[in-house]
Amino acid sequence: MIIIKTKQEIEKMQIAADLLVKVHRALRDEVKPGVTTLELDRFVEKFITDRGGYPEQKGYQGFPYSICASVNDEICHGFPSNRKLKDGDLLTIDMVVNVDGYLADSAWSYAVGNISDEAKKLMDVTKECLYRSIALVKPGVRLGDIGHAIQTYAEANGFSVVRDFVGHGIGTNMHEDPQVLHYGKPGRGIRLEEGMVFTIEPMINAGDWPIKMDDNGWTARTRDGSLSCQYEHTLAVTADGVIVLTEQGE
């Protein structure tokens, strides 16, 4: 069941989103060669809790960390560790912030030092996939239109779209209906309505899209060892368009 949010509920989610944006902006100065992803996890948890929020992922179905930190071929749900980031790594940090029971979710990818041309292109294309799909969002648009926009742009650039993970509704629960596929055919799927709040979070691989799972039961990585990248926003459908709650700006 899709839960339509009131204007007041969206405003409360915006408060959580504003804190999440501040965290991602602060991480721009923290992500660098020699830093461990476990140090980034601790930085994020302190940053959020010092400002009255809570890292919602911590403890969710037993997940032990405040962030997902996925490096290079890790697609999503990477465990923070004592492994030091090195020059050329591609890092995605995904997190959910809770402020007074209302949630916001956003993933952002970070270049560690000097990255390869392939990694730069992958980051650019993934971000463009996200924003091309967001540009379509308004009442009456079908979810298939969103997935189609992502898939066609990614594949036109020689990349692939991960099929196993999707965007999702969000509010006072981390995962609500609808599921938002990042591939598909236009004109299919449910129609968007004012008051829907959901994430779009394409995971784009430099190689093929099939995945494999680590023994921890959480971390997914590319089966062929290729790089993966992700960008994610939480957004709300308005009467005539969309509000991107987790927009970072420059």
Tab-separated table of C-alpha atoms in Angstrom:
chain	number	residue	atom	x	y	z
A	1	MET	CA	0.000	0.000	0.000
A	2	ILE	CA	1.315	3.423	-0.982
A	3	ILE	CA	1.126	5.968	1.828
A	4	ILE	CA	0.348	9.464	0.572
A	5	LYS	CA	2.098	12.093	2.687
A	6	THR	CA	0.583	15.362	3.814
A	7	LYS	CA	2.352	18.667	3.339
A	8	GLN	CA	3.173	18.651	7.067
A	9	GLU	CA	4.687	15.165	6.897
A	10	ILE	CA	6.821	16.137	3.914
A	11	GLU	CA	8.030	19.191	5.825
A	12	LYS	CA	9.119	16.896	8.676
A	13	MET	CA	10.922	14.652	6.210
A	14	GLN	CA	12.637	17.747	4.824
A	15	ILE	CA	14.168	18.380	8.249
A	16	ALA	CA	15.730	14.905	8.199
A	17	ALA	CA	16.818	15.464	4.605
A	18	ASP	CA	18.488	18.769	5.475
A	19	LEU	CA	20.620	17.009	8.090
A	20	LEU	CA	21.446	14.240	5.621
A	21	VAL	CA	22.598	16.819	3.071
A	22	LYS	CA	24.857	18.404	5.689
A	23	VAL	CA	26.446	15.023	6.373
A	24	HIS	CA	27.178	14.368	2.701
A	25	ARG	CA	28.638	17.838	2.275
A	26	ALA	CA	30.868	17.314	5.316
A	27	LEU	CA	32.052	13.999	3.890
A	28	ARG	CA	33.542	15.777	0.873
A	29	ASP	CA	36.431	16.847	3.100
A	30	GLU	CA	36.696	13.522	4.930
A	31	VAL	CA	36.948	11.141	1.974
A	32	LYS	CA	40.614	10.896	0.983
A	33	PRO	CA	43.397	8.345	0.616
A	34	GLY	CA	44.485	6.809	3.918
A	35	VAL	CA	41.122	7.153	5.667
A	36	THR	CA	39.265	3.975	6.597
A	37	THR	CA	35.576	3.531	5.908
A	38	LEU	CA	35.138	2.618	9.583
A	39	GLU	CA	36.458	6.083	10.483
A	40	LEU	CA	33.910	7.571	8.076
A	41	ASP	CA	31.177	5.522	9.742
A	42	ARG	CA	32.111	6.921	13.156
A	43	PHE	CA	32.314	10.451	11.755
A	44	VAL	CA	28.816	10.168	10.293
A	45	GLU	CA	27.268	8.702	13.436
A	46	LYS	CA	28.690	11.466	15.622
A	47	PHE	CA	27.722	14.164	13.106
A	48	ILE	CA	24.113	12.964	13.019
A	49	THR	CA	23.623	12.315	16.728
A	50	ASP	CA	25.277	15.608	17.747
A	51	ARG	CA	22.554	17.366	15.717
A	52	GLY	CA	19.582	15.532	17.143
A	53	GLY	CA	19.199	12.791	14.558
A	54	TYR	CA	19.734	9.060	14.472
A	55	PRO	CA	21.434	6.886	11.809
A	56	GLU	CA	18.402	4.761	10.951
A	57	GLN	CA	20.353	1.999	9.208
A	58	LYS	CA	22.190	1.052	12.397
A	59	GLY	CA	20.429	-2.001	13.765
A	60	TYR	CA	18.024	-2.283	10.831
A	61	GLN	CA	17.482	-6.041	10.409
A	62	GLY	CA	20.792	-6.462	12.229
A	63	PHE	CA	22.868	-4.134	10.039
A	64	PRO	CA	25.703	-3.083	12.384
A	65	TYR	CA	26.802	0.288	10.962
A	66	SER	CA	25.556	3.840	10.465
A	67	ILE	CA	26.465	3.924	6.773
A	68	CYS	CA	26.857	1.590	3.849
A	69	ALA	CA	30.341	2.146	2.422
A	70	SER	CA	30.750	0.420	-0.937
A	71	VAL	CA	34.147	0.519	-2.662
A	72	ASN	CA	34.899	-0.146	-6.345
A	73	ASP	CA	33.161	-3.421	-7.307
A	74	GLU	CA	30.861	-3.305	-4.274
A	75	ILE	CA	27.422	-2.301	-5.532
A	76	CYS	CA	25.665	-1.590	-2.236
A	77	HIS	CA	25.476	-2.399	1.482
A	78	GLY	CA	29.239	-2.432	1.888
A	79	PHE	CA	30.433	-2.911	5.473
A	80	PRO	CA	32.721	-0.193	6.853
A	81	SER	CA	36.101	-1.660	7.776
A	82	ASN	CA	39.682	-0.855	8.735
A	83	ARG	CA	40.769	-1.065	5.102
A	84	LYS	CA	42.303	2.246	4.115
A	85	LEU	CA	40.970	3.996	1.050
A	86	LYS	CA	43.594	4.410	-1.653
A	87	ASP	CA	44.112	6.815	-4.504
A	88	GLY	CA	41.819	5.901	-7.394
A	89	ASP	CA	39.093	4.212	-5.348
A	90	LEU	CA	35.421	4.864	-6.088
A	91	LEU	CA	33.373	5.033	-2.870
A	92	THR	CA	29.609	5.143	-2.452
A	93	ILE	CA	28.194	6.150	0.928
A	94	ASP	CA	24.516	5.443	1.542
A	95	MET	CA	22.674	6.422	4.707
A	96	VAL	CA	19.249	7.062	6.201
A	97	VAL	CA	18.704	9.826	8.754
A	98	ASN	CA	15.889	9.823	11.306
A	99	VAL	CA	14.792	13.089	12.910
A	100	ASP	CA	11.784	12.820	15.239
A	101	GLY	CA	10.570	9.677	13.482
A	102	TYR	CA	10.714	10.986	9.925
A	103	LEU	CA	13.296	9.652	7.485
A	104	ALA	CA	15.384	10.691	4.508
A	105	ASP	CA	17.637	8.455	2.409
A	106	SER	CA	20.471	9.398	0.067
A	107	ALA	CA	23.542	7.778	-1.461
A	108	TRP	CA	26.405	9.702	-3.019
A	109	SER	CA	29.552	8.530	-4.751
A	110	TYR	CA	32.957	10.012	-4.006
A	111	ALA	CA	36.191	9.934	-5.955
A	112	VAL	CA	39.132	9.059	-3.705
A	113	GLY	CA	42.093	11.090	-4.924
A	114	ASN	CA	42.710	10.797	-8.661
A	115	ILE	CA	40.407	8.296	-10.322
A	116	SER	CA	40.520	6.722	-13.776
A	117	ASP	CA	38.750	8.136	-16.814
A	118	GLU	CA	36.431	5.119	-16.747
A	119	ALA	CA	35.476	5.832	-13.141
A	120	LYS	CA	34.878	9.514	-13.934
A	121	LYS	CA	32.611	8.600	-16.828
A	122	LEU	CA	30.745	6.071	-14.682
A	123	MET	CA	30.143	8.697	-11.987
A	124	ASP	CA	28.964	11.264	-14.530
A	125	VAL	CA	26.628	8.846	-16.297
A	126	THR	CA	25.164	7.507	-13.040
A	127	LYS	CA	24.439	10.997	-11.769
A	128	GLU	CA	22.902	11.936	-15.123
A	129	CYS	CA	20.721	8.802	-14.983
A	130	LEU	CA	19.374	9.974	-11.636
A	131	TYR	CA	18.650	13.517	-12.739
A	132	ARG	CA	17.129	12.503	-16.079
A	133	SER	CA	14.671	10.326	-14.196
A	134	ILE	CA	13.900	13.004	-11.590
A	135	ALA	CA	13.138	15.476	-14.392
A	136	LEU	CA	10.211	13.257	-15.422
A	137	VAL	CA	8.575	13.118	-12.007
A	138	LYS	CA	5.117	14.683	-11.775
A	139	PRO	CA	1.567	13.437	-11.272
A	140	GLY	CA	0.410	11.063	-14.002
A	141	VAL	CA	3.860	9.832	-15.021
A	142	ARG	CA	4.292	6.070	-14.777
A	143	LEU	CA	7.097	4.377	-12.867
A	144	GLY	CA	8.108	2.560	-16.046
A	145	ASP	CA	8.977	5.921	-17.596
A	146	ILE	CA	11.503	6.512	-14.803
A	147	GLY	CA	13.158	3.119	-15.197
A	148	HIS	CA	13.239	3.446	-18.969
A	149	ALA	CA	15.002	6.832	-18.809
A	150	ILE	CA	17.707	5.384	-16.567
A	151	GLN	CA	18.211	2.195	-18.545
A	152	THR	CA	18.398	3.801	-21.973
A	153	TYR	CA	20.928	6.441	-20.922
A	154	ALA	CA	23.132	3.979	-19.027
A	155	GLU	CA	23.164	1.442	-21.838
A	156	ALA	CA	23.744	4.100	-24.504
A	157	ASN	CA	26.975	4.890	-22.654
A	158	GLY	CA	28.100	1.262	-22.529
A	159	PHE	CA	27.099	0.596	-18.906
A	160	SER	CA	24.486	-1.640	-17.283
A	161	VAL	CA	21.746	-1.220	-14.671
A	162	VAL	CA	21.648	-3.449	-11.589
A	163	ARG	CA	18.312	-5.299	-11.482
A	164	ASP	CA	18.414	-6.716	-7.964
A	165	PHE	CA	17.901	-3.508	-5.957
A	166	VAL	CA	15.271	-0.827	-6.366
A	167	GLY	CA	14.161	2.551	-5.127
A	168	HIS	CA	11.345	2.607	-2.613
A	169	GLY	CA	8.741	4.617	-0.814
A	170	ILE	CA	9.863	6.172	2.467
A	171	GLY	CA	8.285	8.098	5.333
A	172	THR	CA	8.276	6.931	8.927
A	173	ASN	CA	9.437	3.544	7.628
A	174	MET	CA	12.645	3.044	5.672
A	175	HIS	CA	11.049	0.874	3.010
A	176	GLU	CA	7.500	1.452	1.841
A	177	ASP	CA	5.616	1.005	-1.414
A	178	PRO	CA	6.088	1.628	-4.275
A	179	GLN	CA	9.140	-0.184	-5.551
A	180	VAL	CA	10.960	1.948	-8.113
A	181	LEU	CA	12.758	-0.111	-10.751
A	182	HIS	CA	15.697	1.491	-12.551
A	183	TYR	CA	14.944	-0.263	-15.827
A	184	GLY	CA	11.773	-0.989	-17.761
A	185	LYS	CA	9.409	0.077	-20.488
A	186	PRO	CA	7.684	3.458	-20.774
A	187	GLY	CA	3.956	3.692	-20.172
A	188	ARG	CA	3.924	0.862	-17.644
A	189	GLY	CA	3.656	0.709	-13.881
A	190	ILE	CA	1.630	2.774	-11.445
A	191	ARG	CA	0.949	6.442	-12.058
A	192	LEU	CA	2.564	8.965	-9.741
A	193	GLU	CA	0.310	11.014	-7.479
A	194	GLU	CA	0.811	14.174	-5.458
A	195	GLY	CA	2.061	13.290	-1.979
A	196	MET	CA	4.047	10.214	-2.946
A	197	VAL	CA	7.531	10.221	-1.429
A	198	PHE	CA	10.119	7.751	-2.678
A	199	THR	CA	13.752	7.263	-3.601
A	200	ILE	CA	15.337	6.878	-7.004
A	201	GLU	CA	18.748	5.242	-6.609
A	202	PRO	CA	20.237	3.769	-9.779
A	203	MET	CA	23.206	1.455	-9.355
A	204	ILE	CA	25.168	1.442	-12.592
A	205	ASN	CA	27.970	-0.983	-13.442
A	206	ALA	CA	30.873	-0.437	-15.817
A	207	GLY	CA	30.545	-4.083	-16.826
A	208	ASP	CA	27.560	-6.433	-16.771
A	209	TRP	CA	24.719	-6.173	-14.262
A	210	PRO	CA	24.645	-9.615	-12.493
A	211	ILE	CA	25.694	-9.548	-8.846
A	212	LYS	CA	27.192	-11.831	-6.228
A	213	MET	CA	26.759	-11.627	-2.478
A	214	ASP	CA	29.478	-11.565	0.173
A	215	ASP	CA	29.421	-14.032	3.046
A	216	ASN	CA	28.148	-11.293	5.395
A	217	GLY	CA	24.758	-11.600	3.717
A	218	TRP	CA	24.562	-7.870	3.015
A	219	THR	CA	27.215	-6.675	0.599
A	220	ALA	CA	26.483	-7.067	-3.109
A	221	ARG	CA	29.241	-6.733	-5.676
A	222	THR	CA	29.589	-7.056	-9.435
A	223	ARG	CA	30.003	-10.641	-10.546
A	224	ASP	CA	32.560	-9.645	-13.198
A	225	GLY	CA	34.609	-7.446	-10.838
A	226	SER	CA	33.781	-4.218	-12.671
A	227	LEU	CA	33.267	-0.852	-11.011
A	228	SER	CA	29.849	0.138	-9.706
A	229	CYS	CA	28.444	3.557	-8.854
A	230	GLN	CA	25.269	4.850	-7.212
A	231	TYR	CA	23.517	8.143	-6.591
A	232	GLU	CA	20.227	8.402	-4.699
A	233	HIS	CA	17.751	11.098	-3.739
A	234	THR	CA	14.570	11.158	-1.693
A	235	LEU	CA	11.888	13.130	-3.509
A	236	ALA	CA	8.273	14.170	-3.093
A	237	VAL	CA	5.707	14.448	-5.866
A	238	THR	CA	3.960	17.836	-5.866
A	239	ALA	CA	0.857	19.034	-7.697
A	240	ASP	CA	2.923	20.155	-10.674
A	241	GLY	CA	6.284	18.435	-10.341
A	242	VAL	CA	8.758	17.304	-7.729
A	243	ILE	CA	10.738	18.436	-4.682
A	244	VAL	CA	14.137	16.770	-4.287
A	245	LEU	CA	14.344	16.665	-0.505
A	246	THR	CA	18.001	15.574	-0.395
A	247	GLU	CA	19.343	17.920	-3.082
A	248	GLN	CA	22.912	18.898	-2.165
A	249	GLY	CA	23.535	21.783	-4.506
A	250	GLU	CA	27.110	22.708	-5.294
